[in-house]
Amino acid sequence: MVENRPWLNFFTHLILILGVIVVVFPVYVAFVASTQTAVEVEQAPMSLLPGAHFIENYMQILTEGGGTASRAPVGRMLFVSLMMAMGISIGKILISLVSAFAIVYFRFPGRKLCFWLIFITLMMPVEVRIVPTFQVAANLNFIDSYLGLVLPLIASATATFLYRQMFMTIPAELLEAARIDGAGPWRFFVDVVLPLSRTNTAALFVVLFIYGWNQYLWPLLVTNQESMYTIVMGIQRMVNIPDAVPEWNLIMAVALLGMLPPLLVVLGMQKLFVRGLVETEK
């Protein structure tokens, strides 16, 4: 029995409130800066009250771009980032599901070797293989294309390993029952394996979506046209302006818009995400 101690409840709530303030305050400052002019943001100290240029600043970045830093509309950058993040997350999940299913439920020569070869790639980050990957993408004319943004990053050893571990916890009796009922491998995969892996898939989708959304190095190499820039690249270009002062009010507005899609994904899939992380027998 847990003893009810009011002072302990007060202390824990106080720590929680302080933690929330530490996390939320920088976001609030960014929002305030996005509603002011560049001159007002550069004043010291900057006012912590919202300004009168909220609609003006956001309409400018959505339709005209980031001022002198970039003329690519932020709406286009958000769309490119969304397509890249969705393509990477969905592609990684599909490939990992099929590969893990084959490794666990099919018996073929070199099955364990295939798994360990996939697993070893965890020690090879994108930066290690980025030169040959870029060469292949260039030879296939994937520069400035959605295929070039998504396809080289679509394989995931981590997701394959997690699915393999989850599939190994499925009772063998389910497989035997499916065979007795005349279900083939594909029917067993669709009717049994996929429903059981729903929460794991949701958790992986959230993680992989944020991973794809935050990509910077690979899109920087594989894109040349401003129409194919991602939101992360747009923020970087707005911050690093040669011989000019960054327009921090517009930068903060772009940063806040760039936070919205990952935030909506996390909030929309919060229950499944938490269940996928805390389920037993992982």
mmCIF file of N, CA, C and O in Angstrom, residues 156-254:
data_model
loop_
_atom_site.group_PDB
_atom_site.id
_atom_site.type_symbol
_atom_site.label_atom_id
_atom_site.label_comp_id
_atom_site.label_asym_id
_atom_site.label_seq_id
_atom_site.Cartn_x
_atom_site.Cartn_y
_atom_site.Cartn_z
ATOM 1 N N SER A 156 15.969 -0.534 -43.226
ATOM 2 C CA SER A 156 16.170 -0.297 -41.792
ATOM 3 C C SER A 156 16.494 -1.607 -41.089
ATOM 4 O O SER A 156 15.628 -2.478 -40.961
ATOM 5 N N ALA A 157 17.723 -1.748 -40.630
ATOM 6 C CA ALA A 157 18.092 -2.932 -39.857
ATOM 7 C C ALA A 157 17.443 -2.905 -38.483
ATOM 8 O O ALA A 157 17.075 -3.956 -37.940
ATOM 9 N N THR A 158 17.271 -1.723 -37.919
ATOM 10 C CA THR A 158 16.660 -1.624 -36.589
ATOM 11 C C THR A 158 15.224 -2.131 -36.604
ATOM 12 O O THR A 158 14.809 -2.922 -35.751
ATOM 13 N N ALA A 159 14.431 -1.685 -37.579
ATOM 14 C CA ALA A 159 13.043 -2.124 -37.666
ATOM 15 C C ALA A 159 12.961 -3.621 -37.958
ATOM 16 O O ALA A 159 12.104 -4.322 -37.411
ATOM 17 N N THR A 160 13.852 -4.126 -38.798
ATOM 18 C CA THR A 160 13.866 -5.561 -39.074
ATOM 19 C C THR A 160 14.153 -6.357 -37.811
ATOM 20 O O THR A 160 13.509 -7.380 -37.536
ATOM 21 N N PHE A 161 15.115 -5.905 -37.031
ATOM 22 C CA PHE A 161 15.443 -6.592 -35.777
ATOM 23 C C PHE A 161 14.269 -6.560 -34.799
ATOM 24 O O PHE A 161 13.946 -7.577 -34.156
ATOM 25 N N LEU A 162 13.623 -5.410 -34.661
ATOM 26 C CA LEU A 162 12.491 -5.305 -33.733
ATOM 27 C C LEU A 162 11.328 -6.192 -34.164
ATOM 28 O O LEU A 162 10.700 -6.860 -33.326
ATOM 29 N N TYR A 163 11.040 -6.216 -35.452
ATOM 30 C CA TYR A 163 9.961 -7.080 -35.928
ATOM 31 C C TYR A 163 10.318 -8.555 -35.740
ATOM 32 O O TYR A 163 9.458 -9.375 -35.398
ATOM 33 N N ARG A 164 11.579 -8.888 -35.964
ATOM 34 C CA ARG A 164 11.995 -10.279 -35.771
ATOM 35 C C ARG A 164 11.784 -10.700 -34.319
ATOM 36 O O ARG A 164 11.270 -11.793 -34.050
ATOM 37 N N GLN A 165 12.175 -9.848 -33.390
ATOM 38 C CA GLN A 165 12.006 -10.182 -31.987
ATOM 39 C C GLN A 165 10.531 -10.318 -31.620
ATOM 40 O O GLN A 165 10.157 -11.177 -30.825
ATOM 41 N N MET A 166 9.694 -9.485 -32.200
ATOM 42 C CA MET A 166 8.271 -9.570 -31.919
ATOM 43 C C MET A 166 7.644 -10.820 -32.528
ATOM 44 O O MET A 166 6.835 -11.502 -31.899
ATOM 45 N N PHE A 167 8.031 -11.145 -33.760
ATOM 46 C CA PHE A 167 7.482 -12.333 -34.424
ATOM 47 C C PHE A 167 7.859 -13.613 -33.676
ATOM 48 O O PHE A 167 7.094 -14.577 -33.662
ATOM 49 N N MET A 168 9.036 -13.615 -33.050
ATOM 50 C CA MET A 168 9.475 -14.800 -32.325
ATOM 51 C C MET A 168 8.662 -15.039 -31.051
ATOM 52 O O MET A 168 8.696 -16.137 -30.495
ATOM 53 N N THR A 169 7.925 -14.013 -30.595
ATOM 54 C CA THR A 169 7.073 -14.187 -29.418
ATOM 55 C C THR A 169 5.678 -14.695 -29.771
ATOM 56 O O THR A 169 4.905 -15.022 -28.860
ATOM 57 N N ILE A 170 5.338 -14.752 -31.060
ATOM 58 C CA ILE A 170 4.024 -15.267 -31.468
ATOM 59 C C ILE A 170 4.006 -16.775 -31.240
ATOM 60 O O ILE A 170 4.899 -17.486 -31.708
ATOM 61 N N PRO A 171 3.018 -17.301 -30.535
ATOM 62 C CA PRO A 171 2.996 -18.744 -30.243
ATOM 63 C C PRO A 171 2.999 -19.585 -31.513
ATOM 64 O O PRO A 171 2.336 -19.261 -32.504
ATOM 65 N N ALA A 172 3.750 -20.679 -31.466
ATOM 66 C CA ALA A 172 3.813 -21.583 -32.622
ATOM 67 C C ALA A 172 2.460 -22.231 -32.893
ATOM 68 O O ALA A 172 2.200 -22.662 -34.031
ATOM 69 N N GLU A 173 1.584 -22.285 -31.866
ATOM 70 C CA GLU A 173 0.267 -22.876 -32.067
ATOM 71 C C GLU A 173 -0.565 -22.108 -33.087
ATOM 72 O O GLU A 173 -1.388 -22.690 -33.796
ATOM 73 N N LEU A 174 -0.357 -20.797 -33.173
ATOM 74 C CA LEU A 174 -1.078 -20.012 -34.169
ATOM 75 C C LEU A 174 -0.683 -20.405 -35.585
ATOM 76 O O LEU A 174 -1.522 -20.491 -36.478
ATOM 77 N N LEU A 175 0.610 -20.639 -35.776
ATOM 78 C CA LEU A 175 1.075 -21.080 -37.095
ATOM 79 C C LEU A 175 0.520 -22.452 -37.435
ATOM 80 O O LEU A 175 0.070 -22.691 -38.576
ATOM 81 N N GLU A 176 0.530 -23.359 -36.476
ATOM 82 C CA GLU A 176 -0.010 -24.699 -36.731
ATOM 83 C C GLU A 176 -1.510 -24.647 -37.011
ATOM 84 O O GLU A 176 -2.017 -25.352 -37.893
ATOM 85 N N ALA A 177 -2.234 -23.821 -36.273
ATOM 86 C CA ALA A 177 -3.667 -23.688 -36.512
ATOM 87 C C ALA A 177 -3.946 -23.121 -37.899
ATOM 88 O O ALA A 177 -4.891 -23.546 -38.581
ATOM 89 N N ALA A 178 -3.125 -22.178 -38.326
ATOM 90 C CA ALA A 178 -3.308 -21.609 -39.660
ATOM 91 C C ALA A 178 -3.046 -22.650 -40.736
ATOM 92 O O ALA A 178 -3.757 -22.709 -41.749
ATOM 93 N N ARG A 179 -2.045 -23.497 -40.531
ATOM 94 C CA ARG A 179 -1.764 -24.549 -41.505
ATOM 95 C C ARG A 179 -2.904 -25.563 -41.563
ATOM 96 O O ARG A 179 -3.289 -26.030 -42.649
ATOM 97 N N ILE A 180 -3.459 -25.906 -40.411
ATOM 98 C CA ILE A 180 -4.575 -26.862 -40.393
ATOM 99 C C ILE A 180 -5.785 -26.291 -41.133
ATOM 100 O O ILE A 180 -6.500 -27.010 -41.841
ATOM 101 N N ASP A 181 -6.018 -24.994 -40.990
ATOM 102 C CA ASP A 181 -7.141 -24.356 -41.675
ATOM 103 C C ASP A 181 -6.874 -24.114 -43.154
ATOM 104 O O ASP A 181 -7.737 -23.584 -43.855
ATOM 105 N N GLY A 182 -5.678 -24.470 -43.625
ATOM 106 C CA GLY A 182 -5.359 -24.318 -45.039
ATOM 107 C C GLY A 182 -4.840 -22.948 -45.431
ATOM 108 O O GLY A 182 -4.794 -22.620 -46.625
ATOM 109 N N ALA A 183 -4.456 -22.127 -44.448
ATOM 110 C CA ALA A 183 -3.934 -20.800 -44.750
ATOM 111 C C ALA A 183 -2.475 -20.891 -45.178
ATOM 112 O O ALA A 183 -1.664 -21.541 -44.514
ATOM 113 N N GLY A 184 -2.148 -20.225 -46.270
ATOM 114 C CA GLY A 184 -0.771 -20.181 -46.732
ATOM 115 C C GLY A 184 0.024 -19.111 -46.004
ATOM 116 O O GLY A 184 -0.499 -18.411 -45.123
ATOM 117 N N PRO A 185 1.277 -18.949 -46.369
ATOM 118 C CA PRO A 185 2.126 -17.947 -45.704
ATOM 119 C C PRO A 185 1.566 -16.529 -45.813
ATOM 120 O O PRO A 185 1.598 -15.772 -44.833
ATOM 121 N N TRP A 186 1.075 -16.168 -46.997
ATOM 122 C CA TRP A 186 0.563 -14.804 -47.168
ATOM 123 C C TRP A 186 -0.681 -14.567 -46.316
ATOM 124 O O TRP A 186 -0.827 -13.525 -45.698
ATOM 125 N N ARG A 187 -1.601 -15.548 -46.272
ATOM 126 C CA ARG A 187 -2.798 -15.413 -45.455
ATOM 127 C C ARG A 187 -2.453 -15.329 -43.970
ATOM 128 O O ARG A 187 -3.034 -14.553 -43.229
ATOM 129 N N PHE A 188 -1.489 -16.137 -43.533
ATOM 130 C CA PHE A 188 -1.048 -16.078 -42.140
ATOM 131 C C PHE A 188 -0.425 -14.722 -41.825
ATOM 132 O O PHE A 188 -0.664 -14.151 -40.754
ATOM 133 N N PHE A 189 0.332 -14.193 -42.771
ATOM 134 C CA PHE A 189 0.970 -12.894 -42.596
ATOM 135 C C PHE A 189 -0.073 -11.779 -42.460
ATOM 136 O O PHE A 189 0.018 -10.922 -41.566
ATOM 137 N N VAL A 190 -1.083 -11.805 -43.332
ATOM 138 C CA VAL A 190 -2.076 -10.728 -43.347
ATOM 139 C C VAL A 190 -3.064 -10.845 -42.187
ATOM 140 O O VAL A 190 -3.391 -9.848 -41.533
ATOM 141 N N ASP A 191 -3.539 -12.049 -41.911
ATOM 142 C CA ASP A 191 -4.612 -12.224 -40.933
ATOM 143 C C ASP A 191 -4.125 -12.390 -39.493
ATOM 144 O O ASP A 191 -4.897 -12.147 -38.553
ATOM 145 N N VAL A 192 -2.885 -12.817 -39.307
ATOM 146 C CA VAL A 192 -2.405 -13.078 -37.950
ATOM 147 C C VAL A 192 -1.260 -12.139 -37.576
ATOM 148 O O VAL A 192 -1.317 -11.447 -36.546
ATOM 149 N N VAL A 193 -0.224 -12.112 -38.387
ATOM 150 C CA VAL A 193 0.992 -11.386 -38.016
ATOM 151 C C VAL A 193 0.762 -9.872 -38.008
ATOM 152 O O VAL A 193 1.134 -9.182 -37.053
ATOM 153 N N LEU A 194 0.149 -9.343 -39.070
ATOM 154 C CA LEU A 194 -0.041 -7.898 -39.133
ATOM 155 C C LEU A 194 -0.913 -7.357 -38.001
ATOM 156 O O LEU A 194 -0.552 -6.339 -37.378
ATOM 157 N N PRO A 195 -2.066 -7.975 -37.692
ATOM 158 C CA PRO A 195 -2.838 -7.447 -36.555
ATOM 159 C C PRO A 195 -2.090 -7.495 -35.229
ATOM 160 O O PRO A 195 -2.230 -6.583 -34.401
ATOM 161 N N LEU A 196 -1.301 -8.529 -35.020
ATOM 162 C CA LEU A 196 -0.557 -8.634 -33.761
ATOM 163 C C LEU A 196 0.575 -7.604 -33.666
ATOM 164 O O LEU A 196 1.028 -7.284 -32.564
ATOM 165 N N SER A 197 1.035 -7.125 -34.793
ATOM 166 C CA SER A 197 2.144 -6.160 -34.799
ATOM 167 C C SER A 197 1.663 -4.724 -34.978
ATOM 168 O O SER A 197 2.458 -3.846 -35.310
ATOM 169 N N ARG A 198 0.385 -4.461 -34.747
ATOM 170 C CA ARG A 198 -0.172 -3.129 -34.980
ATOM 171 C C ARG A 198 0.460 -2.083 -34.065
ATOM 172 O O ARG A 198 0.858 -1.008 -34.525
ATOM 173 N N THR A 199 0.565 -2.368 -32.781
ATOM 174 C CA THR A 199 1.136 -1.378 -31.862
ATOM 175 C C THR A 199 2.621 -1.164 -32.123
ATOM 176 O O THR A 199 3.125 -0.046 -32.020
ATOM 177 N N ASN A 200 3.337 -2.236 -32.443
ATOM 178 C CA ASN A 200 4.753 -2.086 -32.785
ATOM 179 C C ASN A 200 4.928 -1.226 -34.026
ATOM 180 O O ASN A 200 5.843 -0.395 -34.099
ATOM 181 N N THR A 201 4.060 -1.443 -35.003
ATOM 182 C CA THR A 201 4.131 -0.660 -36.235
ATOM 183 C C THR A 201 3.851 0.807 -35.965
ATOM 184 O O THR A 201 4.511 1.689 -36.530
ATOM 185 N N ALA A 202 2.885 1.088 -35.086
ATOM 186 C CA ALA A 202 2.579 2.476 -34.746
ATOM 187 C C ALA A 202 3.767 3.151 -34.070
ATOM 188 O O ALA A 202 4.119 4.295 -34.394
ATOM 189 N N ALA A 203 4.389 2.461 -33.125
ATOM 190 C CA ALA A 203 5.551 3.030 -32.442
ATOM 191 C C ALA A 203 6.698 3.271 -33.420
ATOM 192 O O ALA A 203 7.349 4.328 -33.386
ATOM 193 N N LEU A 204 6.936 2.304 -34.299
ATOM 194 C CA LEU A 204 7.996 2.467 -35.283
ATOM 195 C C LEU A 204 7.688 3.594 -36.263
ATOM 196 O O LEU A 204 8.579 4.337 -36.670
ATOM 197 N N PHE A 205 6.417 3.726 -36.638
ATOM 198 C CA PHE A 205 6.049 4.787 -37.589
ATOM 199 C C PHE A 205 6.362 6.158 -37.008
ATOM 200 O O PHE A 205 6.884 7.030 -37.708
ATOM 201 N N VAL A 206 6.045 6.364 -35.735
ATOM 202 C CA VAL A 206 6.322 7.659 -35.113
ATOM 203 C C VAL A 206 7.831 7.941 -35.115
ATOM 204 O O VAL A 206 8.270 9.028 -35.495
ATOM 205 N N VAL A 207 8.612 6.950 -34.714
ATOM 206 C CA VAL A 207 10.067 7.139 -34.651
ATOM 207 C C VAL A 207 10.647 7.375 -36.046
ATOM 208 O O VAL A 207 11.473 8.281 -36.250
ATOM 209 N N LEU A 208 10.216 6.584 -37.023
ATOM 210 C CA LEU A 208 10.760 6.697 -38.367
ATOM 211 C C LEU A 208 10.284 7.969 -39.063
ATOM 212 O O LEU A 208 11.029 8.546 -39.869
ATOM 213 N N PHE A 209 9.073 8.416 -38.779
ATOM 214 C CA PHE A 209 8.595 9.671 -39.366
ATOM 215 C C PHE A 209 9.453 10.837 -38.891
ATOM 216 O O PHE A 209 9.857 11.687 -39.699
ATOM 217 N N ILE A 210 9.728 10.887 -37.598
ATOM 218 C CA ILE A 210 10.572 11.963 -37.074
ATOM 219 C C ILE A 210 11.986 11.857 -37.635
ATOM 220 O O ILE A 210 12.626 12.868 -37.952
ATOM 221 N N TYR A 211 12.470 10.617 -37.775
ATOM 222 C CA TYR A 211 13.797 10.408 -38.385
ATOM 223 C C TYR A 211 13.829 10.961 -39.804
ATOM 224 O O TYR A 211 14.769 11.670 -40.191
ATOM 225 N N GLY A 212 12.829 10.634 -40.604
ATOM 226 C CA GLY A 212 12.791 11.129 -41.974
ATOM 227 C C GLY A 212 12.582 12.623 -42.044
ATOM 228 O O GLY A 212 13.162 13.305 -42.897
ATOM 229 N N TRP A 213 11.770 13.163 -41.149
ATOM 230 C CA TRP A 213 11.496 14.599 -41.164
ATOM 231 C C TRP A 213 12.747 15.422 -40.840
ATOM 232 O O TRP A 213 12.941 16.504 -41.384
ATOM 233 N N ASN A 214 13.586 14.909 -39.956
ATOM 234 C CA ASN A 214 14.764 15.653 -39.504
ATOM 235 C C ASN A 214 16.000 15.422 -40.364
ATOM 236 O O ASN A 214 17.084 15.915 -40.017
ATOM 237 N N GLN A 215 15.888 14.669 -41.434
ATOM 238 C CA GLN A 215 17.046 14.421 -42.285
ATOM 239 C C GLN A 215 17.575 15.728 -42.885
ATOM 240 O O GLN A 215 16.814 16.563 -43.373
ATOM 241 N N TYR A 216 18.886 15.877 -42.856
ATOM 242 C CA TYR A 216 19.504 17.087 -43.422
ATOM 243 C C TYR A 216 20.630 16.776 -44.397
ATOM 244 O O TYR A 216 20.657 17.310 -45.509
ATOM 245 N N LEU A 217 21.563 15.895 -44.010
ATOM 246 C CA LEU A 217 22.754 15.672 -44.826
ATOM 247 C C LEU A 217 22.398 15.096 -46.195
ATOM 248 O O LEU A 217 22.862 15.598 -47.228
ATOM 249 N N TRP A 218 21.579 14.024 -46.215
ATOM 250 C CA TRP A 218 21.275 13.408 -47.501
ATOM 251 C C TRP A 218 20.467 14.333 -48.420
ATOM 252 O O TRP A 218 20.814 14.472 -49.597
ATOM 253 N N PRO A 219 19.406 14.999 -47.956
ATOM 254 C CA PRO A 219 18.719 15.946 -48.852
ATOM 255 C C PRO A 219 19.626 17.070 -49.332
ATOM 256 O O PRO A 219 19.463 17.558 -50.463
ATOM 257 N N LEU A 220 20.582 17.477 -48.516
ATOM 258 C CA LEU A 220 21.513 18.524 -48.932
ATOM 259 C C LEU A 220 22.342 18.076 -50.132
ATOM 260 O O LEU A 220 22.661 18.874 -51.020
ATOM 261 N N LEU A 221 22.708 16.796 -50.186
ATOM 262 C CA LEU A 221 23.519 16.278 -51.287
ATOM 263 C C LEU A 221 22.705 15.991 -52.537
ATOM 264 O O LEU A 221 23.173 16.199 -53.652
ATOM 265 N N VAL A 222 21.490 15.496 -52.359
ATOM 266 C CA VAL A 222 20.753 14.959 -53.488
ATOM 267 C C VAL A 222 19.802 15.979 -54.123
ATOM 268 O O VAL A 222 19.133 15.667 -55.103
ATOM 269 N N THR A 223 19.741 17.198 -53.585
ATOM 270 C CA THR A 223 18.873 18.224 -54.155
ATOM 271 C C THR A 223 19.688 19.459 -54.532
ATOM 272 O O THR A 223 20.590 19.873 -53.792
ATOM 273 N N ASN A 224 19.344 20.037 -55.665
ATOM 274 C CA ASN A 224 19.963 21.274 -56.129
ATOM 275 C C ASN A 224 18.939 22.393 -56.318
ATOM 276 O O ASN A 224 19.254 23.561 -56.155
ATOM 277 N N GLN A 225 17.729 22.033 -56.689
ATOM 278 C CA GLN A 225 16.691 23.022 -56.937
ATOM 279 C C GLN A 225 15.992 23.413 -55.634
ATOM 280 O O GLN A 225 15.755 22.570 -54.768
ATOM 281 N N GLU A 226 15.646 24.687 -55.523
ATOM 282 C CA GLU A 226 14.960 25.147 -54.319
ATOM 283 C C GLU A 226 13.596 24.507 -54.158
ATOM 284 O O GLU A 226 13.091 24.378 -53.043
ATOM 285 N N SER A 227 12.984 24.086 -55.251
ATOM 286 C CA SER A 227 11.664 23.466 -55.168
ATOM 287 C C SER A 227 11.701 22.095 -54.508
ATOM 288 O O SER A 227 10.652 21.563 -54.143
ATOM 289 N N MET A 228 12.902 21.514 -54.330
ATOM 290 C CA MET A 228 13.040 20.210 -53.680
ATOM 291 C C MET A 228 13.695 20.307 -52.311
ATOM 292 O O MET A 228 14.075 19.305 -51.733
ATOM 293 N N TYR A 229 13.811 21.510 -51.787
ATOM 294 C CA TYR A 229 14.395 21.677 -50.460
ATOM 295 C C TYR A 229 13.419 21.201 -49.395
ATOM 296 O O TYR A 229 12.207 21.385 -49.507
ATOM 297 N N THR A 230 13.953 20.612 -48.339
ATOM 298 C CA THR A 230 13.143 20.233 -47.181
ATOM 299 C C THR A 230 13.089 21.396 -46.200
ATOM 300 O O THR A 230 13.833 22.369 -46.313
ATOM 301 N N ILE A 231 12.220 21.276 -45.198
ATOM 302 C CA ILE A 231 12.061 22.362 -44.228
ATOM 303 C C ILE A 231 13.327 22.552 -43.399
ATOM 304 O O ILE A 231 13.679 23.678 -43.046
ATOM 305 N N VAL A 232 14.044 21.475 -43.112
ATOM 306 C CA VAL A 232 15.290 21.593 -42.342
ATOM 307 C C VAL A 232 16.333 22.348 -43.154
ATOM 308 O O VAL A 232 17.058 23.209 -42.614
ATOM 309 N N MET A 233 16.424 22.060 -44.444
ATOM 310 C CA MET A 233 17.348 22.796 -45.298
ATOM 311 C C MET A 233 16.950 24.264 -45.392
ATOM 312 O O MET A 233 17.812 25.153 -45.427
ATOM 313 N N GLY A 234 15.658 24.526 -45.450
ATOM 314 C CA GLY A 234 15.206 25.908 -45.523
ATOM 315 C C GLY A 234 15.597 26.704 -44.293
ATOM 316 O O GLY A 234 16.035 27.858 -44.399
ATOM 317 N N ILE A 235 15.463 26.108 -43.112
ATOM 318 C CA ILE A 235 15.856 26.800 -41.885
ATOM 319 C C ILE A 235 17.355 27.072 -41.876
ATOM 320 O O ILE A 235 17.811 28.158 -41.511
ATOM 321 N N GLN A 236 18.141 26.090 -42.296
ATOM 322 C CA GLN A 236 19.595 26.260 -42.314
ATOM 323 C C GLN A 236 20.003 27.386 -43.264
ATOM 324 O O GLN A 236 20.893 28.184 -42.946
ATOM 325 N N ARG A 237 19.362 27.462 -44.432
ATOM 326 C CA ARG A 237 19.708 28.518 -45.391
ATOM 327 C C ARG A 237 19.302 29.894 -44.871
ATOM 328 O O ARG A 237 19.965 30.889 -45.166
ATOM 329 N N MET A 238 18.219 29.956 -44.118
ATOM 330 C CA MET A 238 17.795 31.240 -43.584
ATOM 331 C C MET A 238 18.715 31.719 -42.471
ATOM 332 O O MET A 238 18.884 32.926 -42.276
ATOM 333 N N VAL A 239 19.316 30.793 -41.720
ATOM 334 C CA VAL A 239 20.206 31.162 -40.630
ATOM 335 C C VAL A 239 21.567 31.596 -41.156
ATOM 336 O O VAL A 239 22.146 32.594 -40.688
ATOM 337 N N ASN A 240 22.106 30.870 -42.143
ATOM 338 C CA ASN A 240 23.453 31.148 -42.667
ATOM 339 C C ASN A 240 23.338 31.970 -43.946
ATOM 340 O O ASN A 240 23.262 31.428 -45.052
ATOM 341 N N ILE A 241 23.316 33.272 -43.788
ATOM 342 C CA ILE A 241 23.239 34.197 -44.928
ATOM 343 C C ILE A 241 24.544 34.971 -45.002
ATOM 344 O O ILE A 241 24.888 35.706 -44.073
ATOM 345 N N PRO A 242 25.298 34.838 -46.099
ATOM 346 C CA PRO A 242 26.561 35.587 -46.214
ATOM 347 C C PRO A 242 26.297 37.097 -46.299
ATOM 348 O O PRO A 242 25.439 37.559 -47.050
ATOM 349 N N ASP A 243 27.057 37.841 -45.511
ATOM 350 C CA ASP A 243 27.022 39.306 -45.549
ATOM 351 C C ASP A 243 25.629 39.875 -45.314
ATOM 352 O O ASP A 243 25.227 40.885 -45.910
ATOM 353 N N ALA A 244 24.839 39.243 -44.467
ATOM 354 C CA ALA A 244 23.502 39.738 -44.160
ATOM 355 C C ALA A 244 23.104 39.260 -42.767
ATOM 356 O O ALA A 244 23.638 38.272 -42.257
ATOM 357 N N VAL A 245 22.182 39.993 -42.175
ATOM 358 C CA VAL A 245 21.670 39.637 -40.845
ATOM 359 C C VAL A 245 20.464 38.731 -41.014
ATOM 360 O O VAL A 245 19.536 39.056 -41.761
ATOM 361 N N PRO A 246 20.443 37.581 -40.368
ATOM 362 C CA PRO A 246 19.281 36.689 -40.491
ATOM 363 C C PRO A 246 18.004 37.366 -39.995
ATOM 364 O O PRO A 246 18.016 38.124 -39.029
ATOM 365 N N GLU A 247 16.907 37.086 -40.675
ATOM 366 C CA GLU A 247 15.605 37.608 -40.261
ATOM 367 C C GLU A 247 15.002 36.621 -39.254
ATOM 368 O O GLU A 247 14.271 35.705 -39.619
ATOM 369 N N TRP A 248 15.312 36.840 -37.978
ATOM 370 C CA TRP A 248 14.963 35.855 -36.959
ATOM 371 C C TRP A 248 13.466 35.724 -36.762
ATOM 372 O O TRP A 248 12.994 34.668 -36.330
ATOM 373 N N ASN A 249 12.704 36.742 -37.050
ATOM 374 C CA ASN A 249 11.259 36.607 -36.924
ATOM 375 C C ASN A 249 10.713 35.589 -37.925
ATOM 376 O O ASN A 249 9.864 34.753 -37.593
ATOM 377 N N LEU A 250 11.216 35.606 -39.160
ATOM 378 C CA LEU A 250 10.792 34.637 -40.158
ATOM 379 C C LEU A 250 11.363 33.254 -39.868
ATOM 380 O O LEU A 250 10.700 32.235 -40.102
ATOM 381 N N ILE A 251 12.588 33.204 -39.365
ATOM 382 C CA ILE A 251 13.202 31.911 -39.027
ATOM 383 C C ILE A 251 12.395 31.211 -37.936
ATOM 384 O O ILE A 251 12.145 30.006 -38.002
ATOM 385 N N MET A 252 11.979 31.963 -36.920
ATOM 386 C CA MET A 252 11.187 31.368 -35.844
ATOM 387 C C MET A 252 9.833 30.887 -36.358
ATOM 388 O O MET A 252 9.319 29.836 -35.927
ATOM 389 N N ALA A 253 9.253 31.613 -37.286
ATOM 390 C CA ALA A 253 7.976 31.181 -37.863
ATOM 391 C C ALA A 253 8.140 29.882 -38.641
ATOM 392 O O ALA A 253 7.312 28.964 -38.529
ATOM 393 N N VAL A 254 9.206 29.782 -39.419
ATOM 394 C CA VAL A 254 9.465 28.553 -40.167
ATOM 395 C C VAL A 254 9.738 27.393 -39.221
ATOM 396 O O VAL A 254 9.267 26.265 -39.432
#
